[in-house]
Coordinates of C-alpha atoms in Angstrom, one line a residue:
M1 CA 97.5 76.5 -258.8
T2 CA 94.0 78.2 -258.6
I3 CA 91.9 76.8 -255.7
L4 CA 88.4 76.0 -256.7
C5 CA 85.7 77.3 -254.4
N6 CA 83.0 75.3 -255.8
S7 CA 83.2 71.9 -254.1
S8 CA 80.9 70.2 -256.5
F9 CA 83.1 71.3 -259.5
Q10 CA 86.2 70.3 -257.5
R11 CA 84.8 66.7 -256.9
A12 CA 84.4 66.5 -260.7
T13 CA 88.0 67.6 -261.7
F14 CA 91.4 66.4 -261.3
F15 CA 94.7 68.2 -262.1
L16 CA 97.6 66.5 -264.1
T17 CA 101.2 67.2 -263.6
G18 CA 104.1 67.6 -266.0
F19 CA 107.7 68.1 -264.8
Q20 CA 107.1 70.2 -261.5
G21 CA 109.7 73.0 -261.2
L22 CA 110.5 72.9 -265.0
E23 CA 107.2 74.6 -266.3
D24 CA 109.3 77.2 -268.1
L25 CA 111.0 74.3 -270.1
H26 CA 107.8 72.4 -271.0
G27 CA 108.1 73.7 -274.6
W28 CA 111.6 72.3 -275.0
I29 CA 110.7 69.0 -273.1
S30 CA 107.8 68.6 -275.5
I31 CA 110.3 68.2 -278.4
P32 CA 111.6 64.8 -277.5
F33 CA 108.1 63.7 -276.5
C34 CA 106.7 64.8 -279.9
F35 CA 109.5 62.9 -281.6
I36 CA 108.7 59.7 -279.5
Y37 CA 104.9 59.9 -280.2
L38 CA 105.5 60.5 -284.0
T39 CA 107.9 57.6 -284.2
V40 CA 105.5 55.4 -282.4
I41 CA 102.6 56.3 -284.7
L42 CA 104.7 56.1 -287.9
G43 CA 106.6 52.8 -286.9
N44 CA 103.5 50.9 -285.9
L45 CA 101.3 52.1 -288.8
T46 CA 104.3 51.1 -291.1
I47 CA 104.2 47.5 -289.5
L48 CA 100.4 47.3 -290.0
H49 CA 100.6 48.6 -293.5
V50 CA 103.3 46.1 -294.6
I51 CA 101.5 43.2 -293.1
H52 CA 98.1 44.2 -294.6
T53 CA 99.4 44.9 -298.0
D54 CA 101.8 42.0 -298.5
A55 CA 100.2 38.6 -298.8
I56 CA 103.5 36.7 -298.0
L57 CA 103.1 38.1 -294.5
H58 CA 99.7 36.8 -294.0
E59 CA 100.8 34.1 -291.6
P60 CA 100.2 33.6 -287.8
M61 CA 103.3 35.1 -286.5
Y62 CA 102.7 38.3 -288.5
Y63 CA 99.0 38.5 -287.5
F64 CA 100.1 38.4 -283.9
L65 CA 102.7 41.2 -284.6
A66 CA 99.8 43.3 -286.1
M67 CA 97.8 42.8 -282.9
L68 CA 101.0 44.0 -281.0
A69 CA 101.4 47.0 -283.2
F70 CA 97.8 47.9 -283.0
T71 CA 97.8 47.6 -279.1
D72 CA 100.9 49.7 -279.0
L73 CA 99.3 52.3 -281.2
G74 CA 96.2 52.5 -279.0
L75 CA 98.4 52.7 -275.8
C76 CA 100.2 55.7 -277.3
L77 CA 97.2 57.6 -278.4
S78 CA 95.6 57.1 -275.0
T79 CA 98.1 59.2 -273.2
L80 CA 99.1 61.6 -276.2
P81 CA 96.3 64.3 -275.6
T82 CA 96.9 65.0 -271.9
V83 CA 100.7 64.6 -272.1
L84 CA 101.1 67.1 -274.9
G85 CA 98.3 69.2 -273.8
I86 CA 100.2 70.0 -270.5
F87 CA 103.5 70.6 -272.5
W88 CA 101.9 73.0 -275.1
F89 CA 98.9 74.5 -273.5
D90 CA 99.4 73.9 -269.7
A91 CA 96.0 72.2 -269.9
R92 CA 96.1 70.5 -266.5
E93 CA 92.4 70.1 -265.6
I94 CA 90.6 66.8 -266.6
G95 CA 87.0 66.0 -265.8
M96 CA 86.2 62.9 -263.9
P97 CA 84.7 61.0 -266.7
A98 CA 87.5 61.9 -269.1
C99 CA 90.1 60.8 -266.5
F100 CA 88.3 57.4 -265.8
T101 CA 87.9 56.8 -269.6
Q102 CA 91.7 57.4 -270.0
L103 CA 92.8 55.1 -267.2
Y104 CA 90.4 52.4 -268.5
F105 CA 92.0 52.4 -271.8
I106 CA 95.6 52.6 -270.5
H107 CA 95.1 49.7 -268.1
T108 CA 93.0 47.7 -270.7
L109 CA 95.7 48.0 -273.5
S110 CA 98.5 47.2 -271.2
L111 CA 96.7 43.9 -270.2
V112 CA 96.1 43.3 -273.8
E113 CA 99.7 43.7 -274.8
S114 CA 100.6 41.1 -272.0
S115 CA 98.0 38.8 -273.6
V116 CA 99.4 39.3 -277.2
L117 CA 102.9 38.6 -275.9
L118 CA 101.6 35.2 -274.5
S119 CA 99.9 34.5 -277.9
M120 CA 103.1 35.3 -279.7
S121 CA 105.0 32.8 -277.4
I122 CA 102.5 30.1 -278.1
D123 CA 103.1 30.8 -281.8
R124 CA 106.8 30.2 -281.4
Y125 CA 106.2 27.2 -279.2
V126 CA 104.1 25.5 -281.9
A127 CA 106.3 26.6 -284.8
I128 CA 109.5 25.2 -283.1
C129 CA 108.2 22.2 -281.0
N130 CA 105.5 21.1 -283.4
P131 CA 106.2 22.5 -286.7
L132 CA 104.3 20.0 -288.7
R133 CA 100.9 20.8 -287.1
Y134 CA 101.6 24.7 -287.2
S135 CA 99.3 25.6 -290.0
T136 CA 96.5 23.2 -288.5
V137 CA 96.9 24.4 -284.9
L138 CA 97.1 28.0 -285.6
T139 CA 94.3 28.5 -288.1
P140 CA 93.0 32.1 -289.0
A141 CA 89.8 31.2 -287.0
R142 CA 91.7 30.3 -283.9
I143 CA 93.9 33.4 -284.2
V144 CA 90.9 35.7 -284.3
K145 CA 89.5 33.8 -281.2
M146 CA 92.8 34.3 -279.4
G147 CA 92.8 38.0 -280.2
L148 CA 89.1 38.5 -279.2
S149 CA 89.6 36.4 -275.9
S150 CA 92.7 38.6 -275.1
T151 CA 90.8 41.8 -275.6
L152 CA 87.7 40.6 -273.9
R153 CA 89.5 39.3 -270.9
S154 CA 91.4 42.6 -270.5
A155 CA 88.2 44.9 -271.0
L156 CA 86.0 43.0 -268.7
L157 CA 88.6 42.7 -265.9
I158 CA 89.4 46.4 -266.0
L159 CA 85.6 47.5 -266.5
P160 CA 84.8 47.5 -262.7
L161 CA 87.8 49.9 -261.9
P162 CA 86.1 53.2 -263.0
F163 CA 82.9 52.2 -261.2
L164 CA 84.9 51.4 -258.0
L165 CA 86.5 54.9 -258.3
K166 CA 83.2 56.7 -259.0
R167 CA 81.7 55.7 -255.7
F168 CA 84.5 57.6 -253.7
Q169 CA 84.5 61.1 -252.3
Y170 CA 87.7 62.7 -253.0
C171 CA 88.6 65.1 -249.9
H172 CA 92.3 65.1 -250.5
S173 CA 94.3 67.0 -253.0
H174 CA 93.0 66.6 -256.5
V175 CA 96.5 66.8 -258.0
L176 CA 97.8 63.7 -259.8
A177 CA 101.5 63.0 -260.1
H178 CA 101.5 62.3 -263.8
A179 CA 100.3 63.7 -267.1
Y180 CA 97.6 60.9 -267.3
C181 CA 95.2 59.2 -265.0
L182 CA 96.1 55.8 -263.5
H183 CA 94.0 53.7 -260.9
L184 CA 96.6 53.3 -258.3
E185 CA 97.2 57.0 -258.1
I186 CA 93.5 58.3 -258.1
M187 CA 92.3 55.8 -255.4
K188 CA 94.9 57.1 -253.0
L189 CA 93.0 60.5 -253.2
A190 CA 89.9 58.9 -251.7
C191 CA 88.5 59.7 -248.3
S192 CA 87.2 56.3 -247.5
S193 CA 88.7 52.8 -247.3
I194 CA 90.3 51.6 -250.5
I195 CA 90.7 48.0 -249.5
V196 CA 88.3 46.8 -252.1
N197 CA 90.3 48.5 -254.9
H198 CA 93.5 47.1 -253.5
I199 CA 92.3 43.5 -253.4
Y200 CA 90.5 43.8 -256.9
G201 CA 93.7 45.3 -258.4
L202 CA 95.9 42.6 -257.1
F203 CA 93.4 40.1 -258.4
V204 CA 93.6 41.6 -261.8
V205 CA 97.3 41.5 -262.0
A206 CA 97.4 38.0 -260.7
C207 CA 94.9 36.8 -263.4
T208 CA 96.6 38.6 -266.2
V209 CA 100.2 39.6 -266.0
A210 CA 101.3 37.0 -263.5
V211 CA 99.6 34.1 -265.4
D212 CA 100.9 35.5 -268.8
S213 CA 104.5 35.8 -267.6
L214 CA 104.4 32.3 -266.1
L215 CA 103.1 30.8 -269.2
I216 CA 105.5 32.6 -271.4
F217 CA 108.4 31.4 -269.2
L218 CA 107.0 27.8 -269.4
S219 CA 106.8 28.0 -273.3
Y220 CA 110.3 29.1 -273.7
T221 CA 111.4 26.4 -271.2
L222 CA 109.9 23.9 -273.5
I223 CA 111.2 25.8 -276.7
L224 CA 114.8 25.7 -275.2
R225 CA 114.5 21.9 -274.4
T226 CA 113.4 21.2 -278.0
V227 CA 116.2 23.4 -279.4
L228 CA 118.9 21.8 -277.3
S229 CA 117.8 18.3 -278.6
I230 CA 118.5 19.4 -282.2
A231 CA 121.8 17.9 -283.4
S232 CA 122.8 20.6 -285.9
R233 CA 124.3 23.7 -284.2
Q234 CA 123.3 25.7 -287.2
Q235 CA 119.6 24.7 -287.0
Q236 CA 119.7 25.4 -283.2
L237 CA 120.9 29.0 -284.0
R238 CA 118.3 29.4 -286.7
A239 CA 115.4 28.2 -284.3
L240 CA 116.5 30.6 -281.6
N241 CA 116.9 33.4 -284.0
T242 CA 113.1 33.2 -284.9
C243 CA 112.4 33.9 -281.2
L244 CA 114.8 36.7 -280.7
S245 CA 112.4 39.6 -281.7
H246 CA 109.8 38.2 -279.4
V247 CA 112.1 37.9 -276.5
C248 CA 113.0 41.6 -276.9
A249 CA 109.4 42.5 -276.9
V250 CA 108.8 40.6 -273.7
L251 CA 111.8 42.1 -272.0
L252 CA 110.8 45.6 -273.2
F253 CA 107.3 45.1 -271.7
Y254 CA 108.2 43.4 -268.4
I255 CA 111.4 45.1 -267.2
P256 CA 109.9 48.7 -267.2
M257 CA 106.8 47.3 -265.5
I258 CA 109.1 45.6 -262.8
G259 CA 111.3 48.7 -262.6
L260 CA 108.3 51.0 -262.0
S261 CA 106.9 48.7 -259.4
L262 CA 110.1 48.7 -257.6
V263 CA 110.5 52.5 -257.7
H264 CA 106.9 52.8 -256.4
R265 CA 107.5 50.5 -253.7
F266 CA 111.1 51.2 -252.4
G267 CA 112.0 54.5 -254.0
E268 CA 110.2 57.0 -251.8
H269 CA 113.5 58.8 -251.2
L270 CA 114.2 59.1 -255.0
P271 CA 113.6 62.4 -256.7
R272 CA 110.1 62.8 -258.1
T273 CA 111.5 63.1 -261.7
V274 CA 112.9 59.5 -261.4
H275 CA 109.2 58.3 -260.7
L276 CA 108.0 60.4 -263.7
L277 CA 110.6 59.0 -266.0
M278 CA 110.0 55.5 -265.1
S279 CA 106.3 55.9 -265.8
Y280 CA 107.0 57.4 -269.1
V281 CA 109.5 54.6 -269.9
Y282 CA 106.8 51.9 -269.1
L283 CA 104.1 53.5 -271.3
L284 CA 106.3 54.7 -274.2
V285 CA 109.4 52.6 -274.5
P286 CA 107.6 49.3 -275.6
P287 CA 105.4 51.0 -278.4
L288 CA 108.7 52.9 -279.5
M289 CA 111.0 50.0 -279.7
N290 CA 108.8 47.1 -280.7
P291 CA 108.4 48.2 -284.3
I292 CA 112.2 49.1 -284.5
V293 CA 113.1 45.7 -283.0
Y294 CA 110.9 43.8 -285.5
S295 CA 111.9 45.9 -288.4
I296 CA 115.8 45.0 -287.6
K297 CA 115.5 41.4 -286.4
T298 CA 112.8 40.1 -288.6
K299 CA 114.2 39.6 -292.3
Q300 CA 110.7 39.3 -294.0
I301 CA 109.5 42.6 -292.2
R302 CA 112.9 44.5 -293.0
Q303 CA 112.9 43.4 -296.6
R304 CA 109.2 44.5 -297.2
I305 CA 109.9 47.9 -295.5
I306 CA 112.9 48.5 -297.6
K307 CA 111.0 47.4 -300.7
K308 CA 108.3 50.0 -299.9
F309 CA 110.7 52.8 -299.4
Q310 CA 112.5 51.9 -302.7
F311 CA 109.2 52.0 -304.5
V312 CA 108.3 55.4 -303.0
K313 CA 111.8 56.7 -304.1
S314 CA 111.5 55.2 -307.6
L315 CA 108.0 56.8 -307.8
R316 CA 109.3 60.2 -306.9
C317 CA 112.1 60.1 -309.4
F318 CA 109.7 59.0 -312.2
C319 CA 107.4 62.1 -311.3
K320 CA 110.3 64.3 -311.4
D321 CA 111.4 63.0 -314.8

């Protein structure tokens, strides 16, 4: 790596990292990443298109699913330029403003996803525990307010992070361990005390992910109690089946997050590649798998997607004739 002699330029630049020691294979490594990014973009755009164009899907459950797809799409696009830039062009340098902007969107969208999953659990709770009031409780206006409050909460809580990082002088190595910028990693490069950043970071996690996960668990406890009180076994299974896709989405979000936290805290002895893979799993697997899970497990979404493909196929046959 070229050593920068200009200290002012050095303070304004970070260096991203791909898979160290495998630089000669970055071209090949980029192939599965390109496939993942393309699948994420096409999958979530398909979900958004189907929900937007089909009036039958203009219901609270699918509005929340559209929010999830939009959030996943944004999270994917926030890391795509730097990840593929490293693999294709070895573009490792990133300016401080661009780095802070990227970490702002990554952290904000991660918190928004947690909030959307909570909103979806509330939707399932009302649908199963209080079905007669479903349409009056989850009105379009209330759904919009829930979406806006989730976005504002996340955006405002993350907003101080770039400013807290901007006040530091970075006298240590400017080489980051990932192909994108994260708050936890950048603050460790600072010369001065980072206790304020540590405390505020814990406060943000406690106010968002911890509260959201607790409320999701509580909502499913109440859902399970209601389902078990239903006399018919068939109706019990039908009620639980409506929650299956959301449960999968919750697990896809929280399991990689917990795994990444455990690796960072207790996995110092693990190869660096493991840390990298876990970080990519955390950021890419939920956006990749959520459209697939909902397309397979949600009958209405699956039928509409099949109908769209059949229409395109018939249109092509008509044009050939």
